[in-house]
GROMACS .gro file of C-alpha atoms in nm:
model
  429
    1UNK     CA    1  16.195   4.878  11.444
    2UNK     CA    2  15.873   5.014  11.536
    3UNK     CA    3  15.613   5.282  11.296
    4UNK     CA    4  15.307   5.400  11.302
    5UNK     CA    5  15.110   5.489  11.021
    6UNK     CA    6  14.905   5.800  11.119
    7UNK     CA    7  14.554   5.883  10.891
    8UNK     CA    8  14.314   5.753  10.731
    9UNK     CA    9  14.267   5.355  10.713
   10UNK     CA   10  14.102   5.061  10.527
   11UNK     CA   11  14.070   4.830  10.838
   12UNK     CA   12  13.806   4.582  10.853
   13UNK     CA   13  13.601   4.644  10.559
   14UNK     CA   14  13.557   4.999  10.629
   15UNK     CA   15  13.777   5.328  10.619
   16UNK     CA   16  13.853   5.526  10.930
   17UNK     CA   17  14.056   5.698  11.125
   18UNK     CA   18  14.334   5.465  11.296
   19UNK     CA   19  14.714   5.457  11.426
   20UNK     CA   20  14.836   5.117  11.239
   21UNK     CA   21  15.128   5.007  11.437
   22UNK     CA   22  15.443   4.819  11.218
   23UNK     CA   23  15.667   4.623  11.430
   24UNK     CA   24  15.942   4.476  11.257
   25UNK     CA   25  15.763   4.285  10.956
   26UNK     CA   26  15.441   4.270  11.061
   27UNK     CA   27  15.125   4.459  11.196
   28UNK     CA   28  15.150   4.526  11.611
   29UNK     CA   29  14.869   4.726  11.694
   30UNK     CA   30  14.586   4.915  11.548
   31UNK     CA   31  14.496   5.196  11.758
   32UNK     CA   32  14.271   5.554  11.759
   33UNK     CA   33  14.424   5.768  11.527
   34UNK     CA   34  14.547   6.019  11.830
   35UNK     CA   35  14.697   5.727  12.029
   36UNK     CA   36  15.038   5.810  12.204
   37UNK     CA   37  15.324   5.566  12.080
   38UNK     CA   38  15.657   5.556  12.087
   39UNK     CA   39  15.733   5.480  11.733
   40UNK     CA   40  15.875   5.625  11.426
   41UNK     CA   41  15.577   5.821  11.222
   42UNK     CA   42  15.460   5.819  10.856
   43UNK     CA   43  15.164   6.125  10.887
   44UNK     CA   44  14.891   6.062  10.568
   45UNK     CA   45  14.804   6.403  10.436
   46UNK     CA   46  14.438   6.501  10.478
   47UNK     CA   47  14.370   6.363  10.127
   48UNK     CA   48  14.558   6.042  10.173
   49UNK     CA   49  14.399   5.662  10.280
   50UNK     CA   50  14.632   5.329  10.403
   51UNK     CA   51  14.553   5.027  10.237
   52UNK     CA   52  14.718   4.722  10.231
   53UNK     CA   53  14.941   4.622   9.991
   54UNK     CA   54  14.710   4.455   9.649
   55UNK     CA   55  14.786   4.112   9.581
   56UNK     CA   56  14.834   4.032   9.167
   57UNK     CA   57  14.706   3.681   9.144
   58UNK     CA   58  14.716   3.678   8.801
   59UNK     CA   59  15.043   3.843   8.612
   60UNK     CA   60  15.287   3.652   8.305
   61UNK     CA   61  15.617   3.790   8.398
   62UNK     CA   62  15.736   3.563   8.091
   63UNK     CA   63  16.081   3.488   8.238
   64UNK     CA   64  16.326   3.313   8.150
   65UNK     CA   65  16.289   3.218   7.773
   66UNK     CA   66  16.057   3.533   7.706
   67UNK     CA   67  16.256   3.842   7.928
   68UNK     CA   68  16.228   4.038   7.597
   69UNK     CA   69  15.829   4.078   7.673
   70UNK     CA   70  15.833   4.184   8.043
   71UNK     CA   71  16.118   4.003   8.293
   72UNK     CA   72  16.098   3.995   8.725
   73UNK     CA   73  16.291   4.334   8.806
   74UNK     CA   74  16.050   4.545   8.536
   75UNK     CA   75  15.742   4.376   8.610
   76UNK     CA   76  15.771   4.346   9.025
   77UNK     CA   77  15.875   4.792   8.973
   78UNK     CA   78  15.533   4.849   8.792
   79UNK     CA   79  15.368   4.641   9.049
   80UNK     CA   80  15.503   4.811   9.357
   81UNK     CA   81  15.436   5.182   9.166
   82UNK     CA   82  15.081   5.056   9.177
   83UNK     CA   83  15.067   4.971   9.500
   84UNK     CA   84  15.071   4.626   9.454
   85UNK     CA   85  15.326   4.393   9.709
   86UNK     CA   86  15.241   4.053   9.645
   87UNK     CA   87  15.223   3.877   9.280
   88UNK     CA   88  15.183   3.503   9.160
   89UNK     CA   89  15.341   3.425   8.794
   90UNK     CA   90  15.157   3.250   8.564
   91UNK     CA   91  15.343   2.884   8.441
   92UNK     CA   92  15.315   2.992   8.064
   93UNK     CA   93  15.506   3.276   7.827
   94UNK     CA   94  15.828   3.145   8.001
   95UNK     CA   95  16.069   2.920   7.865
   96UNK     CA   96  16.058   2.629   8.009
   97UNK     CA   97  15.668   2.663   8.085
   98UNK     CA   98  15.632   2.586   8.507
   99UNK     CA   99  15.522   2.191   8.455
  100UNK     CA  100  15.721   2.046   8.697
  101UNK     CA  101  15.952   2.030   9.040
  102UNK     CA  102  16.228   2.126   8.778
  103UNK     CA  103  16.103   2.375   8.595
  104UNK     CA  104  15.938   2.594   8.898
  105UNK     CA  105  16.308   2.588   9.012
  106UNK     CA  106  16.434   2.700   8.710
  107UNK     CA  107  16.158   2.969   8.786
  108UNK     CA  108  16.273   3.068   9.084
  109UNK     CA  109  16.644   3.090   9.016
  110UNK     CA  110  16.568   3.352   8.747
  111UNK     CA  111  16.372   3.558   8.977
  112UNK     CA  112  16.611   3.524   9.265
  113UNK     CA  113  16.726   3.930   9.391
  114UNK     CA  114  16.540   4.099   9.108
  115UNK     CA  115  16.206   4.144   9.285
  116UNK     CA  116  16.053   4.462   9.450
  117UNK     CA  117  15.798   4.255   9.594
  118UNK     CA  118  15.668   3.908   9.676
  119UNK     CA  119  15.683   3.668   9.398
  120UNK     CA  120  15.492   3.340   9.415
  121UNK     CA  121  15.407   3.071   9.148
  122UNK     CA  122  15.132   2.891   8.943
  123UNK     CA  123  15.189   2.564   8.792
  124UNK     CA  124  15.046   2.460   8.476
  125UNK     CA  125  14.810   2.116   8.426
  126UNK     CA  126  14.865   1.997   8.051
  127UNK     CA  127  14.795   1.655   7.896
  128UNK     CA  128  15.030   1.404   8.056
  129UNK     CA  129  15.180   1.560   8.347
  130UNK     CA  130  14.877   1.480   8.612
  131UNK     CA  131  15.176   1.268   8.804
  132UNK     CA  132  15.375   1.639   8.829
  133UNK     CA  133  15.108   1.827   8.967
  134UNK     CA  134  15.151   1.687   9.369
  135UNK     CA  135  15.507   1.732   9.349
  136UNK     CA  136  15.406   2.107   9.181
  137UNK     CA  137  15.236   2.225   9.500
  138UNK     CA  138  15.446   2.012   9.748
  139UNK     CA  139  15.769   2.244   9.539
  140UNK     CA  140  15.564   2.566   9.678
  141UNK     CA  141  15.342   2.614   9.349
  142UNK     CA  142  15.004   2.749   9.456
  143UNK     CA  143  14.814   2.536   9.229
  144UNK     CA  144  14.783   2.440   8.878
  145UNK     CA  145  14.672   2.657   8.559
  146UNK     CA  146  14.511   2.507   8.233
  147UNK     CA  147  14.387   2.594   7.908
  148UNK     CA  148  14.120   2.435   7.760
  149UNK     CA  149  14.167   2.548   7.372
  150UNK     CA  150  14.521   2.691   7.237
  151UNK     CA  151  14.720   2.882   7.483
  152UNK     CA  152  14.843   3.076   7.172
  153UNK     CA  153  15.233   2.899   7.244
  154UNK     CA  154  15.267   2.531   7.201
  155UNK     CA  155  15.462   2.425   7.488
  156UNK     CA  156  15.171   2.461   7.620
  157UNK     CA  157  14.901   2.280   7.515
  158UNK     CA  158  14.528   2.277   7.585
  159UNK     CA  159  14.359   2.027   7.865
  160UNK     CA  160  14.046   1.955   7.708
  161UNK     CA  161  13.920   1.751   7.964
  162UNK     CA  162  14.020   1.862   8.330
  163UNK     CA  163  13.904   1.586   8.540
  164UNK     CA  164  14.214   1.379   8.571
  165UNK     CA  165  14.406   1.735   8.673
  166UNK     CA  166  14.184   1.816   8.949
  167UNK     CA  167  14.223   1.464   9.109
  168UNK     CA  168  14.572   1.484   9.084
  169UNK     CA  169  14.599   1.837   9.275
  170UNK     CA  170  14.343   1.717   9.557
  171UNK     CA  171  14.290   2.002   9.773
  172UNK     CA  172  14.474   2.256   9.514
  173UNK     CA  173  14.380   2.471   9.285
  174UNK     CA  174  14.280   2.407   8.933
  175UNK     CA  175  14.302   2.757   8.721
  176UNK     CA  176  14.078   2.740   8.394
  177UNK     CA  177  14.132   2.957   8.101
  178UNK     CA  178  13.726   2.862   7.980
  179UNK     CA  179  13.660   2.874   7.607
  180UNK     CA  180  13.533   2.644   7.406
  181UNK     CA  181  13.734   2.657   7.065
  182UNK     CA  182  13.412   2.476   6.885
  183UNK     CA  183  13.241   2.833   6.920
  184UNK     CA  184  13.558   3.047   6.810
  185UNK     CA  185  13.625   3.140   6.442
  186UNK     CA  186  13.901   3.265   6.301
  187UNK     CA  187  13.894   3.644   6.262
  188UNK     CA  188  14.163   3.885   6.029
  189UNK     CA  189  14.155   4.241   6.007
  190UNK     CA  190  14.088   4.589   6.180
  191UNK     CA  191  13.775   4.578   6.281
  192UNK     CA  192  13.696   4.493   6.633
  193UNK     CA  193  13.350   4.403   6.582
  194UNK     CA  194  13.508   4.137   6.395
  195UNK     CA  195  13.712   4.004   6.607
  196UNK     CA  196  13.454   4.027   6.883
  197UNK     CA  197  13.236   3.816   6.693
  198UNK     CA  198  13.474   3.571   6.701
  199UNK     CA  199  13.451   3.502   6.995
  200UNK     CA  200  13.107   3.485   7.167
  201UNK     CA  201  13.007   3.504   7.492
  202UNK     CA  202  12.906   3.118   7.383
  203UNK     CA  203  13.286   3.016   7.410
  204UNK     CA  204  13.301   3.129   7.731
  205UNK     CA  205  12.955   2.970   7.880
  206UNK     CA  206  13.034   2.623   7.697
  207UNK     CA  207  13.390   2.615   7.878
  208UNK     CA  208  13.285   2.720   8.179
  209UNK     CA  209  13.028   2.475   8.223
  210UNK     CA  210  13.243   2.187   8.099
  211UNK     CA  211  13.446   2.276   8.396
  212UNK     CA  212  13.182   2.295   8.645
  213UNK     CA  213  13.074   1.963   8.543
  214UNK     CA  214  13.461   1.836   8.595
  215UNK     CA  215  13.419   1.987   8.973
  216UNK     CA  216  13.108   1.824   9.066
  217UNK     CA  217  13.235   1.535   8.940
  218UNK     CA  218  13.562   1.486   9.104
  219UNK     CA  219  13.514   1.742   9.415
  220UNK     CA  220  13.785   1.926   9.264
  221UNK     CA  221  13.853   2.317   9.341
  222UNK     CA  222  13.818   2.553   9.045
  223UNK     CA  223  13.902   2.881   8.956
  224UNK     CA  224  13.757   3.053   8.684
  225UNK     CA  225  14.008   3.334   8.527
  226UNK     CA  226  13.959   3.630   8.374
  227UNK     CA  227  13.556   3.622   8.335
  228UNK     CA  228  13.428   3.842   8.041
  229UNK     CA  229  13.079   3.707   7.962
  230UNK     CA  230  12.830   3.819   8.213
  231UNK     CA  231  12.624   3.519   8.082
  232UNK     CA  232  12.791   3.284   8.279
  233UNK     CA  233  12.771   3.488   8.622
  234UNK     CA  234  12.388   3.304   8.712
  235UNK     CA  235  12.565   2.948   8.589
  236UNK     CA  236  12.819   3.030   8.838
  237UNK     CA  237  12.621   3.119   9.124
  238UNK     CA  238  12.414   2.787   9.082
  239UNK     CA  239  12.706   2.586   9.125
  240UNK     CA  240  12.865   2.720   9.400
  241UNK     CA  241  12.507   2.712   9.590
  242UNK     CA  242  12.525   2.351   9.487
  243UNK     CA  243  12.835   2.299   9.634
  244UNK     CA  244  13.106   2.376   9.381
  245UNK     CA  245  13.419   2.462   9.503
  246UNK     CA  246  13.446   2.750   9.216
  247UNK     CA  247  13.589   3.088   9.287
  248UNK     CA  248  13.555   3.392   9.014
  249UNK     CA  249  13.827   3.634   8.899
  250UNK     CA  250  13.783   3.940   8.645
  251UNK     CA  251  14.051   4.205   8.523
  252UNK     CA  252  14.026   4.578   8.525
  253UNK     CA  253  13.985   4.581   8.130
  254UNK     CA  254  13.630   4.404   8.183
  255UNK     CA  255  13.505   4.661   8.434
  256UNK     CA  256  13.661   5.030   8.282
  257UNK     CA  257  13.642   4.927   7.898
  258UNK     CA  258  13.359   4.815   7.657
  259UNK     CA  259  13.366   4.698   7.281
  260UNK     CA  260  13.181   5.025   7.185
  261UNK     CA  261  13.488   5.262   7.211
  262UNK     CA  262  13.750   5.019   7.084
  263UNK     CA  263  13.886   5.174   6.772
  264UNK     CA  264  13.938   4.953   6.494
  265UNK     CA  265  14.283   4.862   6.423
  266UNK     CA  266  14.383   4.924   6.803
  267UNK     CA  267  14.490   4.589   6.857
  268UNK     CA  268  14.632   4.724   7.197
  269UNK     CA  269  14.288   4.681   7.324
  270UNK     CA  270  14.300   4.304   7.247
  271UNK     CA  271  14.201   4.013   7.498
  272UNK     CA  272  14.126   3.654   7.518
  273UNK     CA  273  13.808   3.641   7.608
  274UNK     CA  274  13.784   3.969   7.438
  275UNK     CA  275  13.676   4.315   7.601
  276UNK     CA  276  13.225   4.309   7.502
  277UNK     CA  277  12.986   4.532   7.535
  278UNK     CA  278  12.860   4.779   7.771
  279UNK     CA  279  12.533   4.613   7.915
  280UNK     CA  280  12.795   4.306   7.975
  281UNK     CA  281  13.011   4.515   8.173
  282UNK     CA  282  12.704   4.660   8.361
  283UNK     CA  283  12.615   4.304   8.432
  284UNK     CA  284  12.988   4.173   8.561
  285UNK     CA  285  12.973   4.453   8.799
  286UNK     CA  286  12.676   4.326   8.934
  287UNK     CA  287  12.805   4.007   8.966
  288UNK     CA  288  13.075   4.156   9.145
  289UNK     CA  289  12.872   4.358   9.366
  290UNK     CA  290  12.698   4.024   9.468
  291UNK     CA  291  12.995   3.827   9.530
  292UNK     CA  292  12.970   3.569   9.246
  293UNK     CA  293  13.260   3.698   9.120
  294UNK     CA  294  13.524   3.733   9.400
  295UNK     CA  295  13.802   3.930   9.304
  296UNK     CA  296  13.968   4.161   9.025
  297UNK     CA  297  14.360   4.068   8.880
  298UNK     CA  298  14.579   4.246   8.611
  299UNK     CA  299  14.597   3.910   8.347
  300UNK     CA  300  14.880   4.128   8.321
  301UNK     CA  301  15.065   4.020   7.971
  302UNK     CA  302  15.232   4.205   7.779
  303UNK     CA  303  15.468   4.169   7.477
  304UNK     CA  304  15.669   4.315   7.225
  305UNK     CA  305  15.528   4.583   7.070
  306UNK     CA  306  15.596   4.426   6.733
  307UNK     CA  307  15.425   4.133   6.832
  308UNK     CA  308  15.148   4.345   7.010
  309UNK     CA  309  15.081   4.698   6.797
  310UNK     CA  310  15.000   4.495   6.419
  311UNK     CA  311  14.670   4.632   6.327
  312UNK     CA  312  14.531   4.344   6.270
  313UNK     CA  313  14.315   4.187   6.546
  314UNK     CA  314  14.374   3.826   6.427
  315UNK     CA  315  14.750   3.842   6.405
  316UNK     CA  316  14.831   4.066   6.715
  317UNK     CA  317  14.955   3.925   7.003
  318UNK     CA  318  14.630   3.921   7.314
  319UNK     CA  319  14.668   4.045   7.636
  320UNK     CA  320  14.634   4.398   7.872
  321UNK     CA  321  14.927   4.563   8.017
  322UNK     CA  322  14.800   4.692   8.335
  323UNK     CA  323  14.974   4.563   8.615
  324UNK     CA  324  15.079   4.930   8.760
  325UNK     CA  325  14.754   5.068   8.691
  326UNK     CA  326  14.496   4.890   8.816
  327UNK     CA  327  14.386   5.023   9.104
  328UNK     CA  328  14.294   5.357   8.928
  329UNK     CA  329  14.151   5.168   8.662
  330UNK     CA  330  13.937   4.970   8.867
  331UNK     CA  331  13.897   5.301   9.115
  332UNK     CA  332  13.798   5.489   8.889
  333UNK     CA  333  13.515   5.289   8.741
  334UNK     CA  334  13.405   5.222   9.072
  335UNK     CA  335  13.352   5.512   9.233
  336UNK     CA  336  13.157   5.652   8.952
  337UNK     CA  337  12.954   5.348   9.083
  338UNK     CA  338  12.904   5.465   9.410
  339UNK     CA  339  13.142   5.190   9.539
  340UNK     CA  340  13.361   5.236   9.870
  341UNK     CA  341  13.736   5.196   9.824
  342UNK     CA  342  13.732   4.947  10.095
  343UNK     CA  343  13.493   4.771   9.883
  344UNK     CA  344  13.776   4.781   9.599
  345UNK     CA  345  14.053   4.684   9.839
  346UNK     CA  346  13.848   4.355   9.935
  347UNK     CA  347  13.828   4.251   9.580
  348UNK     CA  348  14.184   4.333   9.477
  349UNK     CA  349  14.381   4.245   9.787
  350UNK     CA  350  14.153   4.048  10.040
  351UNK     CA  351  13.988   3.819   9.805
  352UNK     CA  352  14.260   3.745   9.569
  353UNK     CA  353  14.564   3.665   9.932
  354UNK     CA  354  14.256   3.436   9.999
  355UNK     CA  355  14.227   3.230   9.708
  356UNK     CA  356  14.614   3.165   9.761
  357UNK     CA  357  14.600   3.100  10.142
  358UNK     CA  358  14.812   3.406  10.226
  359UNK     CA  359  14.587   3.520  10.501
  360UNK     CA  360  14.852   3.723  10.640
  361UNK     CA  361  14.834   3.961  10.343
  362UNK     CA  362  14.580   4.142  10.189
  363UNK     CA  363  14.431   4.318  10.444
  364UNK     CA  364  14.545   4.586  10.793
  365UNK     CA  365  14.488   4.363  11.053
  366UNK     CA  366  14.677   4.257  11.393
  367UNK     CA  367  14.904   3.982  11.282
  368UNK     CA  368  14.937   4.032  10.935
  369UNK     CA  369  15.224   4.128  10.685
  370UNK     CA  370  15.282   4.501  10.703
  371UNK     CA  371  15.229   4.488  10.304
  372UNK     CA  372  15.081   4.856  10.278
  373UNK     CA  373  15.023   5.131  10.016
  374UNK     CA  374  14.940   5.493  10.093
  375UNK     CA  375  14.632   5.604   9.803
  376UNK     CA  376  14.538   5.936   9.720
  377UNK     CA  377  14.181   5.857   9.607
  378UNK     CA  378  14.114   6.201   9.477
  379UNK     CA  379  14.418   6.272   9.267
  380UNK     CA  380  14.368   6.283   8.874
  381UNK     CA  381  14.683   6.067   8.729
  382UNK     CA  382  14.714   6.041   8.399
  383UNK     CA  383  14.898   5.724   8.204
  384UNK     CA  384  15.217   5.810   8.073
  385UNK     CA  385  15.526   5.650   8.146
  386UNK     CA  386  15.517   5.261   8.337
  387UNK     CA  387  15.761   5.112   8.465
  388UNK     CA  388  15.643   4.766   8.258
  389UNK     CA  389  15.934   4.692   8.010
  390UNK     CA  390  15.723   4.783   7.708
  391UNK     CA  391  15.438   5.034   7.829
  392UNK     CA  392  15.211   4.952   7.566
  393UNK     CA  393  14.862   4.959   7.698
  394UNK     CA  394  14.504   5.077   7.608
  395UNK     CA  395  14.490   5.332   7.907
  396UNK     CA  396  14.755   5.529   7.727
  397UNK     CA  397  14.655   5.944   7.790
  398UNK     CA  398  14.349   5.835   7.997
  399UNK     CA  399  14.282   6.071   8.324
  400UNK     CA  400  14.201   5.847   8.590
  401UNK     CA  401  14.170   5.893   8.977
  402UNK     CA  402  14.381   5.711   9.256
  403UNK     CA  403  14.727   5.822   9.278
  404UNK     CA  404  14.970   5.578   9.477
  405UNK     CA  405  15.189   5.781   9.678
  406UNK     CA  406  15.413   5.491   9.796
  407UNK     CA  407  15.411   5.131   9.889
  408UNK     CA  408  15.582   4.915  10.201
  409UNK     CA  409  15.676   4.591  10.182
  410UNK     CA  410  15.698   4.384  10.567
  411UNK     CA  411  15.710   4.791  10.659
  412UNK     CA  412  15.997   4.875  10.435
  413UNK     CA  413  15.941   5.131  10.151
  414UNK     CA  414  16.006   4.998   9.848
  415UNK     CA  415  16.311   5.132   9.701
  416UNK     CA  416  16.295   4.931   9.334
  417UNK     CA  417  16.723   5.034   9.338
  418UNK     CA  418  16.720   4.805   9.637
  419UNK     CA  419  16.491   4.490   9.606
  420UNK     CA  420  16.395   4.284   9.882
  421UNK     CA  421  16.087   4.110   9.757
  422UNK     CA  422  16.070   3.709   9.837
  423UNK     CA  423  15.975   3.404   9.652
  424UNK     CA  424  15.679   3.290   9.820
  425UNK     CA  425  15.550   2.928   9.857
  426UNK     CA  426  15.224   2.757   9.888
  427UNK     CA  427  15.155   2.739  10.282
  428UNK     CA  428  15.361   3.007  10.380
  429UNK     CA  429  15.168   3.227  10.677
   0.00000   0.00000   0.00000
């Protein structure tokens, strides 16, 4: 089966005018935009631009054991309405937590035919299970995630000290949730300020340079999730001209919100590390802008909105549902920044295939997965209905620009009535 996409393009860092040839499953031929092919055609409008397909490094689908708080077929719809194709799970929320050989196929099974698109998996590193981690990645996990306080469920325990988890993995991953629980308090009540306080931009600096250390030490690769504190950004960039093998993730919440306009008792708008200020989100931008942090994922996870909507920021469950949305999130912000959306795309589909060695995703090139999504980065959309199981999130009513028109998956439109998204493995190409 042979298409060409017709229009606009994001093809090698830049947008422009391009024929993208699909044959079968994968990316034939990118061509001028007027080229003559014998193909099946999908015209863009005028006000239309092909990207590839976003890759969701970072997303708790919470199934099996928690399918009450999102669940594969739910969370894999709201990722292809956003124009996401390709998402790795996160080992923790789920019942058994992804620890092992066993457990990861437990994993699997439940996701098996409910998935719109391509499902892959994170271990987790807790104390004790160092000798699980090789047979974790050589099982298809892309690495290993690890808290180093309270997870906030206790099947899965915090790794205060990471070393012995990073020699065990070798050339994988390690994934660090970095706070430092000797800087957090415990916080009750409405007000966000509050809870903010709570935690300081000190939990996150302490953590993260505990697990620098651990990498210099051992050699180990390191990833740094969800980065709030723009403190840490010039901490980071040392290390990695030292050396480090430390990559950098953020989450839309960091870049479109700030602590300022967080109502109190709105515990939708709660995090760990927590949404701060505005000069902090000035500063991760800049950060991002100078490639010390690499990439933007959802930390999509969500929960029940009994366990999520108390009104009490200390009680309330934390975490951002914004798995469908966050390429207008993230659009939106940007381009108010003067940022290109090829500039976007490389952070939330390039960068983040890269960190999990899917090089044939992320990105319109000759060879690679035709994984594509069809943006209209001019529309107004505003947040009403998601297809998350529970569409409780802080962008609720908010006007934001970026409308996905529709997504492919190996050059198939997504139909989420038919699913034919895969469970991917580590090393797959």
């Amino acid at each position: 089966m042979r298409t060409v996409f017709r229009g606009r393009a994001v093809v090698g860092g830049s947008e422009r005018q391009a024929a993208v040839l699909v044959e079968g499953e994968r990316i034939a031929a990118i061509l001028p935009g007027d080229a003559a092919l014998d193909a099946a055609e999908v015209r863009l409008a005028p006000d239309e631009v092909l990207i590839p397909g976003l890759v969701d490094t970072h997303v708790h689908v919470n199934e099996p054991g928690r399918t009450e708080w999102e669940g594969f077929a739910s969370a894999t719809r709201a990722a292809a309405a956003g124009g996401v194709t390709t998402i790795v799970d996160m080992p923790l929320n789920s019942l058994p937590p992804t620890l092992d050989a066993d457990s990861l196929d437990i994993k699997r099974k439940a996701a098996d035919g409910q998935c719109s698109v391509d499902v892959g998996f994170w271990g987790g590193a807790v104390p004790g299970n160092e000798s699980e981690l090789p047979g974790l990645l050589a099982a298809g996990a892309f690495g290993a995630k690890c808290f180093l306080l309270d997870s906030g469920v206790p099947e899965f325990p915090p790794l205060p000290d990471p070393r012995g988890a990073l020699r065990a993995l070798g050339d994988g991953v390690l994934l660090a949730h970095a706070e430092d629980a000797a800087f957090i308090a415990e916080a009750h009540g409405t007000r966000y300020t509050d809870f903010l306080a709570s935690r300081p931009a000190e939990a996150e600096d302490s953590a993260i340079a505990r697990v620098l250390a651990a990498a210099r030490e051992t050699g180990g690769r390191v990833h740094i999730v969800h980065l709030s504190s723009a403190r840490a950004v010039p901490l980071l960039a040392e290390a990695r001209a030292d050396g480090v093998r430390v990559t950098v993730e953020t989450c839309p919440h960091y870049l479109a919100l700030t602590a300022e306009e967080v109502p109190d008792g709105d515990t939708r708008f709660k995090c760990c590390p927590p949404v701060r200020e505005e000069a902090n989100r000035d500063l991760l931008w800049r950060g991002l802008a100078d490639g010390v942090i690499d990439m933007v994922v959802s930390d999509h996870s969500p929960a029940t909105p009994e366990l999520k909507g108390t009104g009490d920021f200390g009680s309330a469950w934390g975490g951002i549902a914004s798995l469908q949305i966050g390429l207008p999130v993230v659009w939106t912000e940007a381009r108010r920044r003067g940022w290109s959306l090829a500039a976007v795309v490389e952070r939330m589909a390039t960068a983040p295939a890269d960190l999990v060695g899917l090089g044939h995703k992320g990105r319109i090139a000759v060879g690679a997965a035709a994984d594509l999504a069809v943006v209209a980065p001019d529309e107004t959309v505003t947040v009403g209905a998601l297809a998350h199981r529970h569409p409780t999130t802080p962008y609720a009513g908010r006007t934001l620009h970026g409308a996905v028109r529709g997504t492919w998956l190996r050059g198939t439109r997504i139909d989420p009535d038919r699913p034919h998204g895969r469970l991917i493995r580590r090393g797959d190409t």
